[in-house]
Amino acid sequence: MNALSFLQQVDENQERILRTYEELHCMPEPAWKEFRTTQYVAERMRKMGLKVIAAKPTGVVGFWRGKSGGPAVGLRADLDALLYHDGQEETAVHACGHDAHTAMVLSTAEILSCSGFYPPGEIRFLFQPAEEKAAGALCFIEQGFLDNVDYLVGIHLRPAEEARYGQASPAVLHGSSLVLEGTIYGQASHSARPHLGINVINAAAAVINAINAVSVDPRVPASAKVTRLQAGGEAHNIIPDRALFTIDLRAQNNETMTELRDKVERAVKAATGTVGAQVDMKELAYVPAARVDEEMLEKARWAIREVMGEDGLLPPIITPGGEDFHFYSYHLPRLKSIMIGLGCDLVPGLHHPQMTFRKDALLQGVKILGLIILKLLNGS
């Protein structure tokens, strides 16, 4: 199969691609509970004749092995939806485009497998759970689904302020994000005798000031801020002896994140010590920053030009948001990976429960993914 033939096949399957998206959109499931979605994707891949292996507890991988000796290429999508409170109930909503990502990767697999194409190598279609928990990629790595994969491609819808319909970026350069939780321990006493206690609110105030004073190289985007603080109870005349706080850290590269974390942890311990309090800290969540592979960058640029023309090709998008996709190259250094950013006039923004976008952009996404696969396998 050549590039022109694949592009024609996408146009001919437009209705099926959009219907696939609508079906997935109607079954939103939160992280680690993507049971219906997993079953849906698995059944579709079995009908394609792919070898299908279920992940634990959710997620699924389709294996398509062709001629031996060629590279192994992976296409990755995420399955989970987000939870929102609707009155008294919690409702799952696809507000980050994971239904769209799954539809594009599944449709790419379907068009390639039904066209008589026989890959000179191997293609793996990876549908991972729990991206929103920053845990699905690690789960797939631990279960060996990325073993011996040479190239990995992902795709993500982008908000309108980053990319409009008819535009795409060859790489979304997510930053590293880290959430730390701290517990401050003081000494309770009557508020009339504060000298007998250690007030954790004073310690927390010192922590906030210390974190705000932390600095790293200003040429690299980075931030650290307290995002939650809880201390004291209903009684107003007790010096509180315990406080809970969280710190959100962001950095555009992994080296800066390491430096920032070290400085923040030292600042927190020093600050609590100024009032005689103690502090324990633990990591709640972490994702690494993107790493750019120049070979993958060039192949992605080529595919976008073929689909959207030179005017539709954007530079790499730098964003402070995090993505667990980057765990793959972080833990598997030999893996060459890229995440495409697809413009689709998405408003009002990712993670908004009323998020909407132009559905016909999915056809462009399928075309880009298919061309990258053909380029990686055929080399021309």
GROMACS .gro file of C-alpha atoms in nm:
model
  380
    1MET     CA    1   0.000   0.000   0.000
    2ASN     CA    2   0.129   0.345  -0.090
    3ALA     CA    3   0.046   0.680   0.068
    4LEU     CA    4  -0.205   0.786  -0.199
    5SER     CA    5  -0.397   0.460  -0.171
    6PHE     CA    6  -0.420   0.493   0.207
    7LEU     CA    7  -0.547   0.851   0.187
    8GLN     CA    8  -0.818   0.742  -0.056
    9GLN     CA    9  -0.920   0.458   0.176
   10VAL     CA   10  -0.964   0.703   0.463
   11ASP     CA   11  -1.196   0.922   0.254
   12GLU     CA   12  -1.399   0.618   0.152
   13ASN     CA   13  -1.436   0.512   0.518
   14GLN     CA   14  -1.533   0.854   0.650
   15GLU     CA   15  -1.874   0.749   0.783
   16ARG     CA   16  -1.733   0.442   0.959
   17ILE     CA   17  -1.456   0.645   1.126
   18LEU     CA   18  -1.701   0.903   1.259
   19ARG     CA   19  -1.942   0.631   1.372
   20THR     CA   20  -1.660   0.462   1.561
   21TYR     CA   21  -1.596   0.788   1.744
   22GLU     CA   22  -1.965   0.832   1.831
   23GLU     CA   23  -1.987   0.479   1.968
   24LEU     CA   24  -1.680   0.531   2.186
   25HIS     CA   25  -1.802   0.871   2.299
   26CYS     CA   26  -2.119   0.709   2.434
   27MET     CA   27  -1.932   0.472   2.667
   28PRO     CA   28  -1.711   0.695   2.888
   29GLU     CA   29  -1.544   0.507   3.171
   30PRO     CA   30  -1.297   0.638   3.432
   31ALA     CA   31  -0.942   0.511   3.484
   32TRP     CA   32  -0.906   0.139   3.561
   33LYS     CA   33  -1.276   0.084   3.484
   34GLU     CA   34  -1.263   0.094   3.103
   35PHE     CA   35  -1.422  -0.250   3.072
   36ARG     CA   36  -1.678  -0.183   2.798
   37THR     CA   37  -1.430   0.025   2.599
   38THR     CA   38  -1.166  -0.248   2.624
   39GLN     CA   39  -1.415  -0.510   2.506
   40TYR     CA   40  -1.532  -0.290   2.220
   41VAL     CA   41  -1.178  -0.230   2.093
   42ALA     CA   42  -1.077  -0.595   2.139
   43GLU     CA   43  -1.375  -0.723   1.940
   44ARG     CA   44  -1.304  -0.481   1.655
   45MET     CA   45  -0.940  -0.590   1.636
   46ARG     CA   46  -1.033  -0.959   1.641
   47LYS     CA   47  -1.252  -0.899   1.339
   48MET     CA   48  -0.945  -0.753   1.164
   49GLY     CA   49  -0.762  -1.078   1.225
   50LEU     CA   50  -0.513  -0.931   1.471
   51LYS     CA   51  -0.373  -1.120   1.766
   52VAL     CA   52  -0.539  -0.959   2.066
   53ILE     CA   53  -0.404  -0.968   2.423
   54ALA     CA   54  -0.595  -0.812   2.711
   55ALA     CA   55  -0.403  -0.607   2.964
   56LYS     CA   56  -0.466  -0.622   3.338
   57PRO     CA   57  -0.695  -0.487   3.471
   58THR     CA   58  -0.806  -0.299   3.158
   59GLY     CA   59  -0.663  -0.202   2.822
   60VAL     CA   60  -0.581  -0.415   2.521
   61VAL     CA   61  -0.309  -0.458   2.258
   62GLY     CA   62  -0.343  -0.578   1.899
   63PHE     CA   63  -0.041  -0.747   1.737
   64TRP     CA   64   0.007  -0.755   1.361
   65ARG     CA   65   0.322  -0.938   1.262
   66GLY     CA   66   0.426  -0.928   0.898
   67LYS     CA   67   0.759  -1.004   0.737
   68SER     CA   68   1.042  -1.074   0.978
   69GLY     CA   69   1.340  -0.844   0.995
   70GLY     CA   70   1.151  -0.517   0.978
   71PRO     CA   71   1.100  -0.267   1.259
   72ALA     CA   72   0.827  -0.287   1.523
   73VAL     CA   73   0.604   0.020   1.524
   74GLY     CA   74   0.351   0.101   1.794
   75LEU     CA   75   0.041   0.322   1.774
   76ARG     CA   76  -0.086   0.427   2.116
   77ALA     CA   77  -0.425   0.556   2.231
   78ASP     CA   78  -0.571   0.617   2.577
   79LEU     CA   79  -0.911   0.487   2.686
   80ASP     CA   80  -1.018   0.658   3.008
   81ALA     CA   81  -1.265   0.941   3.065
   82LEU     CA   82  -1.281   1.203   3.340
   83LEU     CA   83  -1.517   1.214   3.637
   84TYR     CA   84  -1.733   1.518   3.711
   85HIS     CA   85  -1.986   1.589   3.984
   86ASP     CA   86  -2.334   1.642   3.844
   87GLY     CA   87  -2.542   1.739   4.145
   88GLN     CA   88  -2.524   1.441   4.380
   89GLU     CA   89  -2.381   1.201   4.123
   90GLU     CA   90  -2.042   1.145   3.965
   91THR     CA   91  -2.052   1.123   3.587
   92ALA     CA   92  -1.782   1.008   3.346
   93VAL     CA   93  -1.725   1.240   3.048
   94HIS     CA   94  -1.481   1.218   2.757
   95ALA     CA   95  -1.347   1.571   2.805
   96CYS     CA   96  -0.985   1.512   2.703
   97GLY     CA   97  -1.037   1.350   2.364
   98HIS     CA   98  -0.942   0.995   2.455
   99ASP     CA   99  -1.245   0.866   2.265
  100ALA     CA  100  -1.114   1.052   1.959
  101HIS     CA  101  -0.762   0.914   2.003
  102THR     CA  102  -0.896   0.560   2.031
  103ALA     CA  103  -1.118   0.608   1.725
  104MET     CA  104  -0.824   0.733   1.517
  105VAL     CA  105  -0.587   0.452   1.613
  106LEU     CA  106  -0.858   0.185   1.575
  107SER     CA  107  -0.960   0.323   1.235
  108THR     CA  108  -0.597   0.332   1.119
  109ALA     CA  109  -0.564  -0.035   1.213
  110GLU     CA  110  -0.887  -0.121   1.034
  111ILE     CA  111  -0.803   0.053   0.708
  112LEU     CA  112  -0.451  -0.093   0.693
  113SER     CA  113  -0.561  -0.446   0.781
  114CYS     CA  114  -0.853  -0.450   0.536
  115SER     CA  115  -0.656  -0.318   0.240
  116GLY     CA  116  -0.437  -0.619   0.173
  117PHE     CA  117  -0.138  -0.444   0.323
  118TYR     CA  118   0.122  -0.680   0.468
  119PRO     CA  119   0.363  -0.496   0.700
  120PRO     CA  120   0.737  -0.542   0.646
  121GLY     CA  121   0.780  -0.572   1.020
  122GLU     CA  122   0.533  -0.550   1.307
  123ILE     CA  123   0.262  -0.307   1.413
  124ARG     CA  124   0.123  -0.297   1.766
  125PHE     CA  125  -0.195  -0.109   1.844
  126LEU     CA  126  -0.178  -0.014   2.210
  127PHE     CA  127  -0.495   0.097   2.388
  128GLN     CA  128  -0.384   0.185   2.739
  129PRO     CA  129  -0.594   0.262   3.046
  130ALA     CA  130  -0.558   0.526   3.316
  131GLU     CA  131  -0.373   0.806   3.138
  132GLU     CA  132  -0.550   1.054   3.365
  133LYS     CA  133  -0.400   0.873   3.665
  134ALA     CA  134  -0.051   0.887   3.505
  135ALA     CA  135  -0.037   0.511   3.553
  136GLY     CA  136  -0.150   0.339   3.233
  137ALA     CA  137   0.180   0.370   3.047
  138LEU     CA  138   0.372   0.227   3.343
  139CYS     CA  139   0.123  -0.060   3.355
  140PHE     CA  140   0.186  -0.141   2.988
  141ILE     CA  141   0.563  -0.122   3.033
  142GLU     CA  142   0.547  -0.360   3.331
  143GLN     CA  143   0.335  -0.609   3.137
  144GLY     CA  144   0.586  -0.613   2.851
  145PHE     CA  145   0.368  -0.467   2.576
  146LEU     CA  146   0.646  -0.234   2.463
  147ASP     CA  147   0.917  -0.500   2.455
  148ASN     CA  148   1.118  -0.481   2.131
  149VAL     CA  149   0.914  -0.188   1.993
  150ASP     CA  150   1.139   0.044   1.792
  151TYR     CA  151   0.903   0.334   1.721
  152LEU     CA  152   0.597   0.465   1.905
  153VAL     CA  153   0.344   0.720   1.779
  154GLY     CA  154   0.067   0.891   1.974
  155ILE     CA  155  -0.179   1.165   1.890
  156HIS     CA  156  -0.367   1.421   2.100
  157LEU     CA  157  -0.636   1.676   2.020
  158ARG     CA  158  -0.517   2.030   2.090
  159PRO     CA  159  -0.720   2.329   2.213
  160ALA     CA  160  -0.800   2.600   1.959
  161GLU     CA  161  -0.547   2.845   2.103
  162GLU     CA  162  -0.268   2.599   2.017
  163ALA     CA  163  -0.387   2.460   1.682
  164ARG     CA  164  -0.686   2.529   1.460
  165TYR     CA  165  -0.869   2.292   1.227
  166GLY     CA  166  -0.648   2.213   0.928
  167GLN     CA  167  -0.330   2.241   1.136
  168ALA     CA  168  -0.116   1.988   1.315
  169SER     CA  169   0.209   1.985   1.509
  170PRO     CA  170   0.473   1.712   1.471
  171ALA     CA  171   0.529   1.705   1.848
  172VAL     CA  172   0.354   1.806   2.168
  173LEU     CA  173   0.630   1.889   2.413
  174HIS     CA  174   0.463   1.830   2.747
  175GLY     CA  175   0.647   1.939   3.056
  176SER     CA  176   0.719   1.732   3.363
  177SER     CA  177   0.468   1.753   3.646
  178LEU     CA  178   0.496   1.639   4.006
  179VAL     CA  179   0.258   1.651   4.302
  180LEU     CA  180   0.402   1.626   4.652
  181GLU     CA  181   0.196   1.587   4.970
  182GLY     CA  182   0.327   1.700   5.305
  183THR     CA  183   0.210   1.651   5.663
  184ILE     CA  184   0.329   1.896   5.925
  185TYR     CA  185   0.338   1.782   6.288
  186GLY     CA  186   0.333   2.033   6.571
  187GLN     CA  187   0.215   2.042   6.932
  188ALA     CA  188  -0.144   2.115   7.035
  189SER     CA  189  -0.216   2.360   7.317
  190HIS     CA  190  -0.480   2.604   7.435
  191SER     CA  191  -0.481   2.919   7.224
  192ALA     CA  192  -0.448   3.121   7.546
  193ARG     CA  193  -0.110   2.951   7.600
  194PRO     CA  194   0.049   2.939   7.254
  195HIS     CA  195   0.395   2.916   7.405
  196LEU     CA  196   0.312   2.559   7.511
  197GLY     CA  197   0.234   2.450   7.157
  198ILE     CA  198   0.383   2.442   6.808
  199ASN     CA  199   0.136   2.599   6.567
  200VAL     CA  200   0.135   2.413   6.234
  201ILE     CA  201  -0.039   2.706   6.064
  202ASN     CA  202   0.269   2.918   6.133
  203ALA     CA  203   0.480   2.638   5.991
  204ALA     CA  204   0.256   2.616   5.682
  205ALA     CA  205   0.285   2.991   5.628
  206ALA     CA  206   0.662   2.959   5.644
  207VAL     CA  207   0.644   2.671   5.393
  208ILE     CA  208   0.443   2.878   5.145
  209ASN     CA  209   0.686   3.169   5.167
  210ALA     CA  210   0.984   2.937   5.130
  211ILE     CA  211   0.838   2.767   4.821
  212ASN     CA  212   0.760   3.104   4.664
  213ALA     CA  213   1.125   3.200   4.710
  214VAL     CA  214   1.260   2.892   4.525
  215SER     CA  215   1.409   2.973   4.185
  216VAL     CA  216   1.566   2.779   3.898
  217ASP     CA  217   1.710   2.884   3.562
  218PRO     CA  218   1.454   3.139   3.430
  219ARG     CA  219   1.521   3.033   3.071
  220VAL     CA  220   1.333   2.709   3.143
  221PRO     CA  221   0.961   2.739   3.227
  222ALA     CA  222   0.904   2.607   3.579
  223SER     CA  223   0.680   2.669   3.879
  224ALA     CA  224   0.608   2.543   4.230
  225LYS     CA  225   0.303   2.638   4.432
  226VAL     CA  226   0.094   2.514   4.723
  227THR     CA  227  -0.246   2.401   4.589
  228ARG     CA  228  -0.406   2.268   4.908
  229LEU     CA  229  -0.375   2.345   5.280
  230GLN     CA  230  -0.584   2.197   5.560
  231ALA     CA  231  -0.530   2.259   5.931
  232GLY     CA  232  -0.732   2.289   6.250
  233GLY     CA  233  -1.080   2.171   6.336
  234GLU     CA  234  -1.410   2.318   6.452
  235ALA     CA  235  -1.274   2.455   6.780
  236HIS     CA  236  -1.130   2.804   6.745
  237ASN     CA  237  -0.930   2.801   7.068
  238ILE     CA  238  -0.687   2.516   6.996
  239ILE     CA  239  -0.339   2.554   6.856
  240PRO     CA  240  -0.355   2.292   6.575
  241ASP     CA  241  -0.094   2.018   6.574
  242ARG     CA  242  -0.135   1.878   6.223
  243ALA     CA  243  -0.158   2.028   5.875
  244LEU     CA  244  -0.185   1.867   5.533
  245PHE     CA  245  -0.069   2.041   5.215
  246THR     CA  246   0.006   1.962   4.853
  247ILE     CA  247   0.258   2.121   4.617
  248ASP     CA  248   0.221   2.123   4.238
  249LEU     CA  249   0.553   2.141   4.052
  250ARG     CA  250   0.598   2.195   3.679
  251ALA     CA  251   0.914   2.210   3.468
  252GLN     CA  252   0.966   2.198   3.092
  253ASN     CA  253   1.246   1.942   3.109
  254ASN     CA  254   1.338   1.658   3.340
  255GLU     CA  255   1.669   1.807   3.452
  256THR     CA  256   1.500   2.123   3.577
  257MET     CA  257   1.233   1.918   3.753
  258THR     CA  258   1.502   1.728   3.943
  259GLU     CA  259   1.661   2.055   4.054
  260LEU     CA  260   1.326   2.211   4.142
  261ARG     CA  261   1.215   1.913   4.348
  262ASP     CA  262   1.539   1.909   4.545
  263LYS     CA  263   1.517   2.280   4.624
  264VAL     CA  264   1.149   2.262   4.722
  265GLU     CA  265   1.198   1.965   4.955
  266ARG     CA  266   1.493   2.134   5.127
  267ALA     CA  267   1.296   2.461   5.156
  268VAL     CA  268   0.998   2.284   5.314
  269LYS     CA  269   1.211   2.108   5.576
  270ALA     CA  270   1.399   2.426   5.662
  271ALA     CA  271   1.078   2.629   5.686
  272THR     CA  272   0.900   2.391   5.922
  273GLY     CA  273   1.212   2.378   6.136
  274THR     CA  274   1.195   2.754   6.200
  275VAL     CA  275   0.898   2.701   6.435
  276GLY     CA  276   1.010   2.363   6.570
  277ALA     CA  277   0.766   2.154   6.364
  278GLN     CA  278   0.836   1.830   6.178
  279VAL     CA  279   0.730   1.740   5.825
  280ASP     CA  280   0.688   1.421   5.622
  281MET     CA  281   0.658   1.435   5.245
  282LYS     CA  282   0.557   1.183   4.979
  283GLU     CA  283   0.505   1.177   4.604
  284LEU     CA  284   0.144   1.156   4.487
  285ALA     CA  285   0.190   1.176   4.110
  286TYR     CA  286   0.468   1.227   3.858
  287VAL     CA  287   0.507   1.234   3.480
  288PRO     CA  288   0.830   1.309   3.293
  289ALA     CA  289   0.874   1.571   3.023
  290ALA     CA  290   0.875   1.488   2.654
  291ARG     CA  291   1.197   1.393   2.480
  292VAL     CA  292   1.232   1.489   2.114
  293ASP     CA  293   1.362   1.234   1.865
  294GLU     CA  294   1.476   1.411   1.548
  295GLU     CA  295   1.408   1.114   1.320
  296MET     CA  296   1.049   1.088   1.440
  297LEU     CA  297   1.009   1.464   1.421
  298GLU     CA  298   1.103   1.467   1.053
  299LYS     CA  299   0.872   1.178   0.967
  300ALA     CA  300   0.584   1.347   1.146
  301ARG     CA  301   0.652   1.673   0.959
  302TRP     CA  302   0.646   1.483   0.629
  303ALA     CA  303   0.313   1.317   0.708
  304ILE     CA  304   0.150   1.646   0.812
  305ARG     CA  305   0.268   1.817   0.493
  306GLU     CA  306   0.125   1.534   0.283
  307VAL     CA  307  -0.215   1.564   0.453
  308MET     CA  308  -0.248   1.938   0.526
  309GLY     CA  309   0.011   2.108   0.312
  310GLU     CA  310   0.290   2.337   0.422
  311ASP     CA  311   0.049   2.595   0.567
  312GLY     CA  312  -0.099   2.332   0.800
  313LEU     CA  313   0.236   2.235   0.951
  314LEU     CA  314   0.293   2.396   1.290
  315PRO     CA  315   0.615   2.395   1.493
  316PRO     CA  316   0.633   2.170   1.801
  317ILE     CA  317   0.385   2.280   2.066
  318ILE     CA  318   0.530   2.357   2.410
  319THR     CA  319   0.278   2.301   2.687
  320PRO     CA  320   0.312   2.285   3.068
  321GLY     CA  321   0.054   2.005   3.082
  322GLY     CA  322   0.164   1.650   3.158
  323GLU     CA  323   0.112   1.324   2.966
  324ASP     CA  324   0.196   0.971   3.076
  325PHE     CA  325   0.284   0.886   2.712
  326HIS     CA  326   0.632   1.016   2.788
  327PHE     CA  327   0.693   0.740   3.042
  328TYR     CA  328   0.753   0.510   2.746
  329SER     CA  329   1.068   0.683   2.620
  330TYR     CA  330   1.169   0.777   2.976
  331HIS     CA  331   1.187   0.413   3.087
  332LEU     CA  332   1.280   0.269   2.746
  333PRO     CA  333   1.563   0.494   2.621
  334ARG     CA  334   1.608   0.304   2.293
  335LEU     CA  335   1.245   0.370   2.197
  336LYS     CA  336   1.193   0.651   1.946
  337SER     CA  337   0.860   0.820   2.010
  338ILE     CA  338   0.653   1.119   1.907
  339MET     CA  339   0.313   1.260   1.997
  340ILE     CA  340   0.125   1.443   1.721
  341GLY     CA  341  -0.082   1.749   1.811
  342LEU     CA  342  -0.401   1.765   1.603
  343GLY     CA  343  -0.585   2.092   1.550
  344CYS     CA  344  -0.965   2.059   1.554
  345ASP     CA  345  -1.104   2.395   1.677
  346LEU     CA  346  -1.144   2.245   2.025
  347VAL     CA  347  -1.329   2.473   2.269
  348PRO     CA  348  -1.358   2.583   2.545
  349GLY     CA  349  -1.063   2.364   2.642
  350LEU     CA  350  -0.937   2.022   2.742
  351HIS     CA  351  -1.089   1.883   3.064
  352HIS     CA  352  -1.395   2.106   3.030
  353PRO     CA  353  -1.709   1.888   3.059
  354GLN     CA  354  -1.869   2.067   2.760
  355MET     CA  355  -1.560   2.036   2.543
  356THR     CA  356  -1.638   2.009   2.172
  357PHE     CA  357  -1.441   2.000   1.846
  358ARG     CA  358  -1.473   1.946   1.472
  359LYS     CA  359  -1.523   1.575   1.422
  360ASP     CA  360  -1.400   1.575   1.061
  361ALA     CA  361  -1.053   1.651   1.199
  362LEU     CA  362  -1.042   1.282   1.295
  363LEU     CA  363  -1.006   1.194   0.925
  364GLN     CA  364  -0.694   1.409   0.908
  365GLY     CA  365  -0.561   1.241   1.221
  366VAL     CA  366  -0.610   0.893   1.073
  367LYS     CA  367  -0.433   1.001   0.755
  368ILE     CA  368  -0.134   1.137   0.948
  369LEU     CA  369  -0.105   0.823   1.162
  370GLY     CA  370  -0.130   0.592   0.861
  371LEU     CA  371   0.133   0.780   0.664
  372ILE     CA  372   0.376   0.776   0.954
  373ILE     CA  373   0.328   0.399   0.986
  374LEU     CA  374   0.395   0.350   0.614
  375LYS     CA  375   0.699   0.579   0.628
  376LEU     CA  376   0.849   0.397   0.928
  377LEU     CA  377   0.792   0.053   0.775
  378ASN     CA  378   0.868   0.125   0.410
  379GLY     CA  379   1.115   0.410   0.447
  380SER     CA  380   0.981   0.588   0.139
   0.00000   0.00000   0.00000
